[in-house]
Coordinates of N, CA and C in Angstrom, one line a residue:
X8 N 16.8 -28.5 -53.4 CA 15.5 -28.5 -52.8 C 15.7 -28.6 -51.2
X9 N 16.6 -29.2 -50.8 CA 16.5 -29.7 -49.3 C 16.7 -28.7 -48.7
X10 N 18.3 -27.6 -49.3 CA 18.7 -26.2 -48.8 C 17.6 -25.1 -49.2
X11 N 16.6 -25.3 -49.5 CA 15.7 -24.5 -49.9 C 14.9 -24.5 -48.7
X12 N 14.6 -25.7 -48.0 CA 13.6 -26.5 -46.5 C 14.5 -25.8 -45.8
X13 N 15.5 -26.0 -45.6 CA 16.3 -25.7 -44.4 C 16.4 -24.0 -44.4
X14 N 16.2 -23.3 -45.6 CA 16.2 -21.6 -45.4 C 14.9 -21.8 -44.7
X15 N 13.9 -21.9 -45.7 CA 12.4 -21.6 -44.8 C 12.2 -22.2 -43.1
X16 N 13.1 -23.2 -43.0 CA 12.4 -24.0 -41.4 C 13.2 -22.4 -40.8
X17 N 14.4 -22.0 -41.1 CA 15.5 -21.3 -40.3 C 15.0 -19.3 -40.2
X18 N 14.0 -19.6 -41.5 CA 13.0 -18.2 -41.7 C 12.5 -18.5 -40.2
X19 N 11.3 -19.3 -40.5 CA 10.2 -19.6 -39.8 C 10.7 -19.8 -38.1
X20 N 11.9 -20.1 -37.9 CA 12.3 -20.0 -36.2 C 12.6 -18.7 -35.9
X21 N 13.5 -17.9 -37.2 CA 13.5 -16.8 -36.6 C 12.6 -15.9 -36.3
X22 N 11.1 -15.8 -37.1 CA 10.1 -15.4 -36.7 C 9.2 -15.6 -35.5
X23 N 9.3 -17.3 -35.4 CA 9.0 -17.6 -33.7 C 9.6 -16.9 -32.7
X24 N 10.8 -16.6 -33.1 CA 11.5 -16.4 -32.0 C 11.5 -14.9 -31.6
X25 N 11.4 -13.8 -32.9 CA 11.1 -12.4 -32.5 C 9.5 -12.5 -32.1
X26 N 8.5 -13.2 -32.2 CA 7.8 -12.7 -32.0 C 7.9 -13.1 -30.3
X27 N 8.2 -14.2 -30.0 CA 8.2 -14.4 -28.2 C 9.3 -13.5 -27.9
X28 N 10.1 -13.2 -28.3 CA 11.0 -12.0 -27.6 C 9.9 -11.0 -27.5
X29 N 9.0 -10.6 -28.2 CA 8.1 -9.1 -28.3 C 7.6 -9.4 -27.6
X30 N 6.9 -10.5 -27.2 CA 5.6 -10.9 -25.7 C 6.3 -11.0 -24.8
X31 N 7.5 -10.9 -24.3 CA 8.1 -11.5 -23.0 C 8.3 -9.9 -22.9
X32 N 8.6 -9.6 -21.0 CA 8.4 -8.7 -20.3 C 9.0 -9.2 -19.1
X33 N 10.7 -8.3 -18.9 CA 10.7 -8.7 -17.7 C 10.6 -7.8 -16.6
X34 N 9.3 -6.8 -16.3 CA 9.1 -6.7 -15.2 C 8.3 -6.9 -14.4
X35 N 8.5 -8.0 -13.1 CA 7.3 -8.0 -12.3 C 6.5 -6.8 -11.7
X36 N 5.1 -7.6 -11.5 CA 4.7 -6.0 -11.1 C 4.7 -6.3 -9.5
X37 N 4.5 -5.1 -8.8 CA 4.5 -5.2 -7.3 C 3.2 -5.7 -6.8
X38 N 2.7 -6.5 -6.0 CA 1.2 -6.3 -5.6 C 1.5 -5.4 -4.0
X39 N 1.2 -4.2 -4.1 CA 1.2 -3.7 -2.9 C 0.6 -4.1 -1.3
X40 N -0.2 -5.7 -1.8 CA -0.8 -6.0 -0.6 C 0.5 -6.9 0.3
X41 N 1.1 -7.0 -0.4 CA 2.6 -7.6 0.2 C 3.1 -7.0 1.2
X42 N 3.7 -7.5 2.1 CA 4.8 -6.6 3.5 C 5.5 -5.4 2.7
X43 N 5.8 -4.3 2.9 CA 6.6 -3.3 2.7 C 8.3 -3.8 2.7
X44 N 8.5 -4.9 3.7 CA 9.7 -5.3 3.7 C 10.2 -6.6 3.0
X45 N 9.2 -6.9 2.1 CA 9.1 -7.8 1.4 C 9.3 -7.5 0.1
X46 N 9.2 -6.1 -0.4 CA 9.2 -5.5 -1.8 C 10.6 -5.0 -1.8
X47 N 11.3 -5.2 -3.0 CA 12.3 -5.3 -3.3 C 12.5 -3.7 -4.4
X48 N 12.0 -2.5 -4.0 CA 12.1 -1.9 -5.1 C 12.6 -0.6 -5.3
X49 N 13.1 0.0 -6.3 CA 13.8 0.8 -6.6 C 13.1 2.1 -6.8
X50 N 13.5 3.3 -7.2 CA 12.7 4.7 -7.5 C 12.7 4.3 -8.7
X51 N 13.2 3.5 -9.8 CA 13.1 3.3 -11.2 C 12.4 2.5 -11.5
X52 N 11.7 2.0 -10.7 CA 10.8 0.5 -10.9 C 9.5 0.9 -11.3
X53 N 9.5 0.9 -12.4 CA 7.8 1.6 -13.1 C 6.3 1.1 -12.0
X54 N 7.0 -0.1 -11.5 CA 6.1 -1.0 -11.0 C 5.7 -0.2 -9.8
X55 N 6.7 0.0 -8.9 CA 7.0 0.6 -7.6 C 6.1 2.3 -7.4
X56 N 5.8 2.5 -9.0 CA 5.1 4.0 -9.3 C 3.7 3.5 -8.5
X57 N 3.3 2.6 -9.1 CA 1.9 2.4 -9.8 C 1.2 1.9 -8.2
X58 N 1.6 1.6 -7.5 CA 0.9 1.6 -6.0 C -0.4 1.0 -6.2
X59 N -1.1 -0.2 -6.9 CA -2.0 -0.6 -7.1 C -2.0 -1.1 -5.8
X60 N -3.3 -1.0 -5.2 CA -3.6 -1.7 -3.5 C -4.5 -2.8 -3.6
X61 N -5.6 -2.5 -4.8 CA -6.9 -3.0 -4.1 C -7.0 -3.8 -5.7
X62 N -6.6 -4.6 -6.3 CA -6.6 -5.8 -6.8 C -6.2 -6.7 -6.5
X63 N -6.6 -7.9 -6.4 CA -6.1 -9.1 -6.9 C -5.2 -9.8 -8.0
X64 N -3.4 -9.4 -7.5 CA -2.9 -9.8 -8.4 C -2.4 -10.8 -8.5
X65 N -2.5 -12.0 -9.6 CA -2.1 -14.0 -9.7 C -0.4 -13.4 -9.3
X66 N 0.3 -14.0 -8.7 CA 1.7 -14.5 -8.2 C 2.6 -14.8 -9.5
X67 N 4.0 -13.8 -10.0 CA 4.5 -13.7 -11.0 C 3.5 -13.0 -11.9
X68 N 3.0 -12.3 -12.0 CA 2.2 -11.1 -12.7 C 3.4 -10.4 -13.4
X69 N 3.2 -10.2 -14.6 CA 4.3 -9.0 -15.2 C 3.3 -8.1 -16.1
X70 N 4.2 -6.4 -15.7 CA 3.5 -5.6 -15.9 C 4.0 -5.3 -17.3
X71 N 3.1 -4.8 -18.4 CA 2.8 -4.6 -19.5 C 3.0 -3.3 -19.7
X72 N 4.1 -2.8 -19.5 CA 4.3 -0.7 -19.3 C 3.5 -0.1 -20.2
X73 N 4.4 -0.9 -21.8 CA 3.5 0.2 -22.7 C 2.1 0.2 -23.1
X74 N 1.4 -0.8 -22.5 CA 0.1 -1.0 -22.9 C -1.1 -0.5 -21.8
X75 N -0.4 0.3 -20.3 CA -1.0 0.2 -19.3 C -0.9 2.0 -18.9
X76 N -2.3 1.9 -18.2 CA -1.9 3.7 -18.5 C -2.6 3.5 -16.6
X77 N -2.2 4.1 -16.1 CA -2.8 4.3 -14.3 C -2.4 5.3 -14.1
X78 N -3.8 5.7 -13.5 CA -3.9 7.3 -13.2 C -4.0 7.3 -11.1
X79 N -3.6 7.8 -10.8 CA -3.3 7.6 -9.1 C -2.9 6.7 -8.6
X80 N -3.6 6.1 -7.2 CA -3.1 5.3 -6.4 C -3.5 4.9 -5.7
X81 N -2.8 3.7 -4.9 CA -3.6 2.9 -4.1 C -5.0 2.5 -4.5
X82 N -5.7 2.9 -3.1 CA -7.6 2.1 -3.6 C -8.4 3.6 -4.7
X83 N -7.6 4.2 -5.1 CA -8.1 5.4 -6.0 C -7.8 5.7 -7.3
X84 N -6.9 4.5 -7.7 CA -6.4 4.9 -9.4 C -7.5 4.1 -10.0
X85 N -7.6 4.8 -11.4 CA -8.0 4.9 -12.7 C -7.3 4.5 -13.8
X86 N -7.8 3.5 -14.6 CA -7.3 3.3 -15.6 C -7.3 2.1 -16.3
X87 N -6.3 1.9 -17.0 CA -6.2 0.3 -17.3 C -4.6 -0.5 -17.2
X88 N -4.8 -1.6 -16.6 CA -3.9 -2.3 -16.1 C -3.3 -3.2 -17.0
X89 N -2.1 -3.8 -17.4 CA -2.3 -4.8 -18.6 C -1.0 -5.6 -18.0
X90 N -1.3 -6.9 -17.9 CA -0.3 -7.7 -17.4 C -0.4 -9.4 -17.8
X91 N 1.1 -9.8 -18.0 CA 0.6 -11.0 -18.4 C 1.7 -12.2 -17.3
X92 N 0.8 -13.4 -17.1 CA 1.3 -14.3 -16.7 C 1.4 -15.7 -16.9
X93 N 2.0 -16.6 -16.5 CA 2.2 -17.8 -17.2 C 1.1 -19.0 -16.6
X94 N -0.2 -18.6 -15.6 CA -0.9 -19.2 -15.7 C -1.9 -19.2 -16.7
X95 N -2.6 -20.4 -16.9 CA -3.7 -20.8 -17.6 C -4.8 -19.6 -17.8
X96 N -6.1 -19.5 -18.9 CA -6.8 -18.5 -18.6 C -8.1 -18.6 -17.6
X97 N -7.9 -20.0 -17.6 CA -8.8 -20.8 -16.5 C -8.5 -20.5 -14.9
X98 N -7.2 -20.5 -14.6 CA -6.3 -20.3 -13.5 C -6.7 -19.0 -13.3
X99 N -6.5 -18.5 -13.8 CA -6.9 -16.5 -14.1 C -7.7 -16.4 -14.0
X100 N -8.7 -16.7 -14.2 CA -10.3 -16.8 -14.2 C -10.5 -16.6 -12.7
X101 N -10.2 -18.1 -12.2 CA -10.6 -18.2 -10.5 C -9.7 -17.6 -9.8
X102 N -8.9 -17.2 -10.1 CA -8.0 -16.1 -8.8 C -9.0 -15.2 -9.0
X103 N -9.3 -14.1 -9.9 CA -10.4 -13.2 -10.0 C -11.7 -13.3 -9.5
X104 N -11.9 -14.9 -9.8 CA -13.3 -15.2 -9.4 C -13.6 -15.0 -8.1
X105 N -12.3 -15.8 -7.1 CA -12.4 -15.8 -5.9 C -12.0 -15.0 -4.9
X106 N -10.5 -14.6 -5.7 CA -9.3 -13.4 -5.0 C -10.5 -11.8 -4.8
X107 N -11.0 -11.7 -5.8 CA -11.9 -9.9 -5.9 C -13.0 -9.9 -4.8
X108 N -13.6 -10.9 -4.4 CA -15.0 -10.6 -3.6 C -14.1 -10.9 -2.0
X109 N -12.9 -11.4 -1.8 CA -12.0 -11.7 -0.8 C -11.5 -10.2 -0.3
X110 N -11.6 -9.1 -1.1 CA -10.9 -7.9 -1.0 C -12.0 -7.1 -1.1
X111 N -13.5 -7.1 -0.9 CA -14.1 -6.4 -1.1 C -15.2 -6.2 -2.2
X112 N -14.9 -6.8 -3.2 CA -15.1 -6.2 -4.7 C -16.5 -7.6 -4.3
X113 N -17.9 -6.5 -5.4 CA -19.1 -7.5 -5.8 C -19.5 -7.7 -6.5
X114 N -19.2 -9.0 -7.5 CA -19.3 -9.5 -8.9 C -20.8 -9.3 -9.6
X115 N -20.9 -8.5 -10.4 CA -21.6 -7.7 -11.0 C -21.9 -8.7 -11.8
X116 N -20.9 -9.3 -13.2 CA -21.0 -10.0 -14.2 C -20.2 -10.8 -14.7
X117 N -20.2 -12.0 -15.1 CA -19.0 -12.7 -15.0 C -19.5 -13.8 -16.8
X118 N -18.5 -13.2 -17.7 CA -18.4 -14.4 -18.9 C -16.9 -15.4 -18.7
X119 N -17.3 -16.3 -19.0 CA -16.3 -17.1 -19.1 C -16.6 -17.8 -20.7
X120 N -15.2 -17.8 -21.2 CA -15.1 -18.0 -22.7 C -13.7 -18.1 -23.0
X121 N -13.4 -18.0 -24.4 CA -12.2 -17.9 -25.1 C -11.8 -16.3 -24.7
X122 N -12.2 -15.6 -24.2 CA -11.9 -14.3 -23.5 C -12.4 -13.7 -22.5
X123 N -13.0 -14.4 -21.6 CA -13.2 -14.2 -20.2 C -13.6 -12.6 -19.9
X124 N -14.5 -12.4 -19.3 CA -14.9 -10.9 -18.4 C -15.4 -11.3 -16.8
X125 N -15.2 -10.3 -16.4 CA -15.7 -10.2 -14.9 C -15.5 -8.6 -14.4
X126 N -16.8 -8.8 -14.2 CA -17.2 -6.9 -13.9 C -17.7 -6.9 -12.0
X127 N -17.0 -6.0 -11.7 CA -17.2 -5.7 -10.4 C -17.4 -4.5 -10.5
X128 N -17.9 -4.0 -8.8 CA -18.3 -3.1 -8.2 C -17.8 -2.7 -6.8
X129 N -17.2 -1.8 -6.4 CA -16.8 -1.4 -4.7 C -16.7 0.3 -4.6
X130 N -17.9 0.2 -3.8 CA -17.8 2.1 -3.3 C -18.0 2.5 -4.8
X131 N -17.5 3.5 -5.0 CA -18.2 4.5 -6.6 C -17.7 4.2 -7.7
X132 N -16.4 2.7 -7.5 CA -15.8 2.5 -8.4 C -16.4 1.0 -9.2
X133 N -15.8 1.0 -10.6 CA -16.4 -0.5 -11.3 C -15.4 -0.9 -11.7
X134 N -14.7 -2.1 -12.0 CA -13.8 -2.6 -12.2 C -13.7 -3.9 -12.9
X135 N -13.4 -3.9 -14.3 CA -13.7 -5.0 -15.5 C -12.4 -5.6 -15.8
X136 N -12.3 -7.0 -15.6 CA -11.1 -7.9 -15.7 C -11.2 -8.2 -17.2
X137 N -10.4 -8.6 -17.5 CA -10.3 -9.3 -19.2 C -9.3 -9.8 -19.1
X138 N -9.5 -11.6 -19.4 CA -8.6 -12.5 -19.2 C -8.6 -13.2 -21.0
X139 N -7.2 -13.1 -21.5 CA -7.1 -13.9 -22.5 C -5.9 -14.4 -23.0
X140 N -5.9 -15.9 -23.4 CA -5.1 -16.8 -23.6 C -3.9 -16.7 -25.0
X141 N -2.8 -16.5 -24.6 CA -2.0 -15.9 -25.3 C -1.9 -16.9 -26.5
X142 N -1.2 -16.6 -27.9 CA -1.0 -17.8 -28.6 C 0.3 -18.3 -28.4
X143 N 1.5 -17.9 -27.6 CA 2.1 -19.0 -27.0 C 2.3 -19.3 -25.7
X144 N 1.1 -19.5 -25.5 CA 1.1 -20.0 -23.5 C 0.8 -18.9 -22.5
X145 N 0.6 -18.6 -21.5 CA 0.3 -17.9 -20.7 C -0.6 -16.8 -21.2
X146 N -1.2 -15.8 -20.3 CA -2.3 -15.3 -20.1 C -2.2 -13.7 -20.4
X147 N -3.0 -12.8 -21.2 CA -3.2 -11.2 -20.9 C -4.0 -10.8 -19.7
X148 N -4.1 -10.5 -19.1 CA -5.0 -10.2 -18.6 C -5.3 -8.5 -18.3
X149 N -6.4 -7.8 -18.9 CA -6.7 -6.4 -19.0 C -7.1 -6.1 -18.0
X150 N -6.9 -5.1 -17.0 CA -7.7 -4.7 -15.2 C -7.9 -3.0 -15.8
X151 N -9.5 -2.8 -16.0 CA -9.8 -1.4 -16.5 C -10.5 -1.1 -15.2
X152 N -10.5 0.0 -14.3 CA -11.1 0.9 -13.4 C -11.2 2.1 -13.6
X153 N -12.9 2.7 -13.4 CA -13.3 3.6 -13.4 C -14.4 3.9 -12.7
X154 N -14.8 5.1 -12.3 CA -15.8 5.9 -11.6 C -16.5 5.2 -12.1
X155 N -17.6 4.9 -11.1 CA -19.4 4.1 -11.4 C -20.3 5.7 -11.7
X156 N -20.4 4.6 -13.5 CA -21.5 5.5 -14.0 C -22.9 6.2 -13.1
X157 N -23.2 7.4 -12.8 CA -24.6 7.0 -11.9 C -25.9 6.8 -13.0
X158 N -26.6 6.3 -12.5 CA -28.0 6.8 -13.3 C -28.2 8.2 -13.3
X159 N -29.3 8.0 -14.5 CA -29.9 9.3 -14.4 C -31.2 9.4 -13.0
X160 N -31.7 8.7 -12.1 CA -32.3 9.1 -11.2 C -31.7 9.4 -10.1
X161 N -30.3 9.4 -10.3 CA -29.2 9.4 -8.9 C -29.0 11.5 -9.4
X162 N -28.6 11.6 -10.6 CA -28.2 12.8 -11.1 C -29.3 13.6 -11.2
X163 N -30.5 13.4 -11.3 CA -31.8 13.9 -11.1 C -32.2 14.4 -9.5
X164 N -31.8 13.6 -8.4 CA -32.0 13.7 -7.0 C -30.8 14.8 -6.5
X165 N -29.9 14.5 -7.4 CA -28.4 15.9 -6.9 C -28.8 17.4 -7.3
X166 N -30.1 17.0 -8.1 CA -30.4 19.0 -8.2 C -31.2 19.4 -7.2

């Protein structure tokens, strides 16, 4: 019986343990608002591609390659951003809260919850955060940007 406890405890770690090997990521991502001389990066550095300018990104940010798809650059890409870091989702919260209207951006909508939103707006673009709390410690956090829907009285005045 006892060697029976001891297979399952030694099951059960190895499973802990692939699955935090699957959530862990080691690449940081760049925040481009950094010195040029300060960025450390290579032509291989997925990070180094993505030229994000105009977010607010929390300090140790790591980028999520396969879950993140970015279309251009700088203050003009598209898409969705996926990165996770080892602060709180609370912590994440107010960097966004405060860091996005610091850079421009004007808070449209903001939930706070067991999964967090905050929707902005700058120039033609809209930009929806999604913060949520990993199940072993540190944070997802989703950054989707896209073209601001117009109305239809905006599309009606263009004919």
């Amino acid at each position: 019986m006892q060697r029976y406890f001891r297979h399952v405890i030694g099951l059960i770690s190895v499973i802990i343990a692939i699955a935090a090997a699957g959530c862990a990521s080691d690449k940081v991502l760049v925040n481009t608002n950094a010195n040029a001389q300060d960025r450390k990066t290579t032509a291989n550095d997925p990070q180094a591609a993505l030229q994000v300018s105009d977010i607010s990104i929390p300090p140790g940010a790591k980028l999520d390659a396969e879950k993140s798809l970015v279309i251009g650059t700088g203050e003009r890409w598209l898409g969705r951003l996926v990165i996770k870091t080892d602060i709180s989702s609370v912590h994440a919260y107010n960097h966004f809260f405060n860091g996005m209207p610091a850079i421009g951006w004007s808070l449209i909508a903001a939930i706070q919850s067991n999964v967090s939103q905050l929707t902005y707006l700058r120039g033609e673009r809209v930009v929806i955060v999604q913060i949520e709390s990993g199940w072993f410690g540190g944070t997802t956090i989703t950054i989707s940007a896209s073209p601001r829907q117009s109305s239809g009285n905006e599309a009606k005045a263009a004919r």
